[in-house]
Amino acid sequence: MCYGAEFTAHAVRDWLGRIGVKTLYIEPGSPWENGYNESLNGKLRDELLNGEIFYTLREATILIERWRQHYNTLRPHSSLGYQPPAPETILPRPAGLTYAALRSVHQDDHVRRNSNLSGGPP
């Protein structure tokens, strides 16, 4: 019986066979045979792990997450035309409106709705 990833792998293998595509064999448990995985592992080791000594698991978690965010959102990737794979996006604040002005408009709307529910003037 197949579950999860194993089921998916069998379905993909069957589909590839039907369309006449052959896959390369990667020895189970051999991540070094996967070029993408090996590239990421090498960059992680060269850019972070070789230069750090982690004294706690919390420290390692924070620094590795910081590196991951940089790797995915800032660092240019040559295969993507020197663009980051998932650049950060910022939703700009509407021009001329401050947070206080936006908030007071919402508060006034809330007061107006409550007075309408109580039968007061609109």
Coordinates of N, CA and C in Angstrom, one line a residue:
M1 N 0.8 -1.2 0.0 CA 0.0 0.0 0.0 C 0.9 1.2 0.0
C2 N 0.5 2.3 -0.8 CA 1.3 3.5 -0.9 C 0.6 4.6 -0.1
Y3 N 1.4 5.5 0.5 CA 0.9 6.7 1.2 C 1.7 7.9 0.8
G4 N 1.1 9.0 0.7 CA 1.7 10.3 0.6 C 2.7 10.4 -0.6
A5 N 4.0 10.8 -0.2 CA 5.0 11.0 -1.3 C 5.2 9.7 -2.1
E6 N 5.2 8.6 -1.5 CA 5.4 7.3 -2.3 C 4.3 7.2 -3.3
F7 N 3.0 7.4 -3.0 CA 1.9 7.4 -3.9 C 2.1 8.4 -5.0
T8 N 2.5 9.6 -4.7 CA 2.8 10.6 -5.7 C 3.9 10.2 -6.7
A9 N 5.0 9.6 -6.1 CA 6.1 9.2 -6.9 C 5.7 8.1 -7.9
H10 N 4.8 7.2 -7.4 CA 4.4 6.1 -8.4 C 3.5 6.7 -9.5
A11 N 2.6 7.7 -9.1 CA 1.8 8.3 -10.1 C 2.6 9.1 -11.2
V12 N 3.6 9.8 -10.7 CA 4.5 10.6 -11.6 C 5.3 9.6 -12.5
R13 N 5.8 8.5 -11.9 CA 6.6 7.6 -12.7 C 5.7 6.9 -13.8
D14 N 4.4 6.6 -13.4 CA 3.5 6.0 -14.4 C 3.2 7.0 -15.5
W15 N 2.9 8.2 -15.2 CA 2.6 9.3 -16.2 C 3.8 9.5 -17.1
L16 N 5.0 9.6 -16.5 CA 6.2 9.8 -17.4 C 6.4 8.6 -18.3
G17 N 6.2 7.4 -17.8 CA 6.3 6.2 -18.7 C 5.3 6.3 -19.9
R18 N 4.1 6.7 -19.6 CA 3.1 6.8 -20.6 C 3.4 7.8 -21.7
I19 N 4.1 8.9 -21.3 CA 4.5 9.9 -22.4 C 5.9 9.7 -22.9
G20 N 6.5 8.6 -22.5 CA 7.8 8.3 -23.1 C 9.0 9.0 -22.5
V21 N 8.9 9.5 -21.3 CA 10.1 10.2 -20.7 C 10.7 9.3 -19.7
K22 N 12.1 9.2 -19.8 CA 12.8 8.4 -18.8 C 13.5 9.3 -17.8
T23 N 13.6 8.9 -16.6 CA 14.2 9.7 -15.5 C 15.5 9.1 -15.1
L24 N 16.3 10.0 -14.5 CA 17.6 9.5 -14.0 C 17.4 8.8 -12.7
Y25 N 18.2 7.8 -12.4 CA 18.0 7.1 -11.2 C 18.9 7.8 -10.1
I26 N 18.3 8.1 -9.0 CA 19.0 8.6 -7.8 C 18.9 7.6 -6.7
E27 N 20.0 7.1 -6.3 CA 20.1 6.1 -5.2 C 19.3 6.6 -4.0
P28 N 18.4 5.8 -3.4 CA 17.7 6.3 -2.2 C 18.7 6.7 -1.1
G29 N 18.4 7.8 -0.5 CA 19.3 8.3 0.6 C 20.5 9.0 0.1
S30 N 20.6 9.4 -1.2 CA 21.8 10.0 -1.7 C 21.5 11.4 -2.2
P31 N 21.3 12.4 -1.2 CA 21.0 13.7 -1.7 C 22.1 14.4 -2.5
W32 N 23.3 13.9 -2.4 CA 24.4 14.5 -3.2 C 24.2 14.2 -4.7
E33 N 23.3 13.3 -5.1 CA 23.0 13.1 -6.5 C 22.0 14.0 -7.0
N34 N 21.4 14.9 -6.2 CA 20.5 15.9 -6.6 C 21.2 17.2 -6.6
G35 N 21.4 17.7 -7.9 CA 22.2 19.0 -8.0 C 21.6 20.2 -7.3
Y36 N 20.3 20.3 -7.4 CA 19.6 21.5 -6.7 C 19.8 21.5 -5.2
N37 N 19.6 20.3 -4.6 CA 19.8 20.1 -3.2 C 21.2 20.4 -2.8
E38 N 22.1 19.8 -3.6 CA 23.6 20.0 -3.3 C 24.0 21.4 -3.4
S39 N 23.5 22.2 -4.4 CA 23.8 23.6 -4.5 C 23.4 24.4 -3.3
L40 N 22.1 24.1 -2.8 CA 21.6 24.8 -1.6 C 22.5 24.4 -0.4
N41 N 22.8 23.2 -0.3 CA 23.6 22.7 0.9 C 24.9 23.4 0.9
G42 N 25.6 23.5 -0.3 CA 26.9 24.1 -0.4 C 26.8 25.6 0.0
K43 N 25.8 26.3 -0.5 CA 25.7 27.7 -0.2 C 25.4 27.9 1.3
L44 N 24.5 27.1 1.8 CA 24.2 27.2 3.3 C 25.5 27.0 4.1
R45 N 26.3 26.0 3.7 CA 27.5 25.7 4.5 C 28.5 26.8 4.3
D46 N 28.8 27.3 3.0 CA 29.8 28.3 2.8 C 29.4 29.7 3.4
E47 N 28.1 30.0 3.2 CA 27.7 31.4 3.6 C 27.3 31.5 5.1
L48 N 27.0 30.4 5.7 CA 26.5 30.5 7.1 C 27.2 29.6 8.1
L49 N 27.1 28.3 7.8 CA 27.5 27.3 8.8 C 29.0 27.3 9.1
N50 N 29.8 27.5 8.1 CA 31.3 27.5 8.3 C 31.7 28.7 9.1
G51 N 30.9 29.8 9.2 CA 31.4 31.0 9.9 C 30.7 31.2 11.2
E52 N 29.9 30.3 11.7 CA 29.2 30.4 12.9 C 29.4 29.3 13.9
I53 N 29.4 29.6 15.2 CA 29.3 28.6 16.2 C 28.0 28.8 16.9
F54 N 27.1 27.9 16.9 CA 25.8 28.0 17.6 C 26.0 27.4 19.0
Y55 N 25.6 28.3 20.0 CA 25.7 27.9 21.4 C 24.4 27.3 21.9
T56 N 23.3 27.7 21.2 CA 22.0 27.2 21.6 C 21.2 26.8 20.3
L57 N 20.2 26.0 20.5 CA 19.3 25.7 19.4 C 18.5 26.9 19.0
R58 N 18.1 27.8 19.9 CA 17.4 29.0 19.6 C 18.3 29.9 18.7
E59 N 19.5 30.1 19.1 CA 20.5 30.9 18.3 C 20.6 30.3 16.8
A60 N 20.7 29.0 16.7 CA 20.8 28.4 15.4 C 19.5 28.6 14.6
T61 N 18.4 28.5 15.2 CA 17.1 28.7 14.6 C 17.0 30.1 14.0
I62 N 17.3 31.1 14.9 CA 17.2 32.5 14.5 C 18.1 32.8 13.3
L63 N 19.4 32.4 13.4 CA 20.4 32.8 12.4 C 20.1 32.1 11.1
I64 N 19.7 30.8 11.1 CA 19.4 30.1 9.9 C 18.1 30.7 9.3
E65 N 17.1 31.0 10.0 CA 15.9 31.7 9.5 C 16.3 33.0 8.8
R66 N 17.2 33.8 9.5 CA 17.6 35.1 8.9 C 18.3 34.8 7.6
W67 N 19.2 33.8 7.5 CA 19.9 33.5 6.3 C 18.9 33.0 5.2
R68 N 17.9 32.2 5.6 CA 16.9 31.7 4.6 C 16.1 32.9 4.0
Q69 N 15.7 33.8 4.9 CA 15.0 35.0 4.4 C 15.8 35.8 3.4
H70 N 17.1 36.0 3.7 CA 18.0 36.7 2.8 C 18.1 36.0 1.5
Y71 N 18.4 34.6 1.6 CA 18.6 33.8 0.4 C 17.4 33.9 -0.5
N72 N 16.2 33.9 0.0 CA 14.9 33.8 -0.8 C 14.4 35.2 -1.2
T73 N 14.7 36.2 -0.5 CA 14.0 37.5 -0.8 C 15.0 38.6 -1.2
L74 N 16.3 38.5 -1.0 CA 17.2 39.5 -1.3 C 18.3 39.1 -2.3
R75 N 18.9 37.9 -2.0 CA 20.0 37.4 -2.8 C 19.7 37.2 -4.3
P76 N 20.4 37.8 -5.2 CA 20.1 37.5 -6.6 C 20.5 36.1 -7.0
H77 N 19.7 35.5 -7.9 CA 20.0 34.1 -8.3 C 20.2 34.2 -9.8
S78 N 21.4 33.6 -10.3 CA 21.8 33.7 -11.7 C 20.7 33.0 -12.6
S79 N 20.1 31.9 -12.1 CA 19.2 31.2 -13.0 C 17.9 32.0 -13.2
L80 N 17.7 33.1 -12.4 CA 16.5 33.9 -12.5 C 16.8 35.3 -13.0
G81 N 17.9 35.4 -13.8 CA 18.2 36.7 -14.3 C 18.7 37.6 -13.2
Y82 N 19.4 37.1 -12.2 CA 19.9 37.9 -11.1 C 18.8 38.6 -10.3
Q83 N 17.6 37.9 -10.2 CA 16.5 38.4 -9.4 C 16.3 37.4 -8.2
P84 N 15.9 37.9 -7.1 CA 15.6 36.9 -6.0 C 14.3 36.1 -6.3
P85 N 14.3 34.9 -5.8 CA 13.1 34.0 -6.2 C 11.8 34.5 -5.6
A86 N 11.8 35.1 -4.4 CA 10.6 35.6 -3.8 C 10.8 37.0 -3.2
P87 N 10.9 38.0 -4.0 CA 11.2 39.3 -3.4 C 10.1 39.8 -2.5
E88 N 10.5 40.5 -1.4 CA 9.6 41.1 -0.5 C 8.8 42.2 -1.2
T89 N 7.5 42.2 -0.9 CA 6.7 43.3 -1.4 C 6.1 44.1 -0.3
I90 N 6.0 45.4 -0.5 CA 5.5 46.3 0.5 C 4.3 47.0 -0.1
L91 N 3.2 47.0 0.7 CA 2.0 47.7 0.3 C 2.1 49.1 0.8
P92 N 2.2 50.1 -0.2 CA 2.4 51.5 0.2 C 1.2 52.0 0.9
R93 N 1.4 52.9 1.9 CA 0.3 53.6 2.5 C -0.3 54.6 1.5
P94 N -1.6 54.8 1.5 CA -2.2 55.7 0.6 C -1.6 57.1 0.8
A95 N -1.3 57.8 -0.3 CA -0.7 59.1 -0.3 C -1.5 60.1 0.5
G96 N -0.9 60.9 1.3 CA -1.6 62.0 2.0 C -2.4 61.5 3.3
L97 N -2.5 60.2 3.5 CA -3.3 59.8 4.7 C -2.3 59.2 5.7
T98 N -2.5 59.6 6.9 CA -1.7 59.1 8.0 C -2.5 58.0 8.7
Y99 N -1.8 57.2 9.5 CA -2.5 56.1 10.2 C -3.6 56.7 11.1
A100 N -3.4 57.9 11.8 CA -4.4 58.5 12.6 C -5.6 58.9 11.8
A101 N -5.4 59.5 10.6 CA -6.5 59.9 9.8 C -7.3 58.7 9.3
L102 N -6.6 57.6 9.0 CA -7.4 56.4 8.5 C -8.2 55.8 9.7
R103 N -7.6 55.8 10.9 CA -8.2 55.3 12.1 C -9.5 56.1 12.4
S104 N -9.4 57.4 12.4 CA -10.5 58.3 12.8 C -11.6 58.1 11.8
V105 N -11.4 57.9 10.6 CA -12.5 57.7 9.6 C -13.2 56.4 10.0
H106 N -12.5 55.3 10.3 CA -13.1 54.1 10.7 C -13.9 54.2 12.0
Q107 N -13.3 55.0 13.0 CA -14.0 55.2 14.2 C -15.3 56.0 14.0
D108 N -15.3 57.0 13.2 CA -16.5 57.8 12.9 C -17.5 56.9 12.3
D109 N -17.1 56.0 11.4 CA -18.0 55.1 10.7 C -18.7 54.2 11.7
H110 N -17.9 53.7 12.7 CA -18.4 52.8 13.7 C -19.4 53.5 14.6
V111 N -19.1 54.8 15.0 CA -20.1 55.6 15.8 C -21.4 55.8 15.0
R112 N -21.3 56.1 13.7 CA -22.4 56.4 12.9 C -23.3 55.1 12.8
R113 N -22.7 53.9 12.6 CA -23.4 52.7 12.5 C -24.1 52.4 13.8
N114 N -23.5 52.6 14.9 CA -24.1 52.3 16.2 C -25.2 53.3 16.5
S115 N -25.1 54.5 16.1 CA -26.2 55.5 16.4 C -27.4 55.1 15.5
N116 N -27.2 54.6 14.3 CA -28.3 54.2 13.4 C -29.0 53.0 14.0
L117 N -28.3 52.1 14.7 CA -28.9 50.9 15.3 C -29.8 51.3 16.4
S118 N -29.4 52.3 17.2 CA -30.1 52.7 18.4 C -31.3 53.7 18.0
G119 N -31.5 54.0 16.8 CA -32.6 54.8 16.4 C -32.3 56.3 16.4
G120 N -31.0 56.7 16.7 CA -30.6 58.1 16.7 C -30.5 58.6 15.3
P121 N -30.1 59.9 15.2 CA -29.9 60.5 13.9 C -28.7 60.0 13.2
P122 N -28.8 59.9 11.8 CA -27.7 59.3 11.0 C -26.4 60.1 11.1

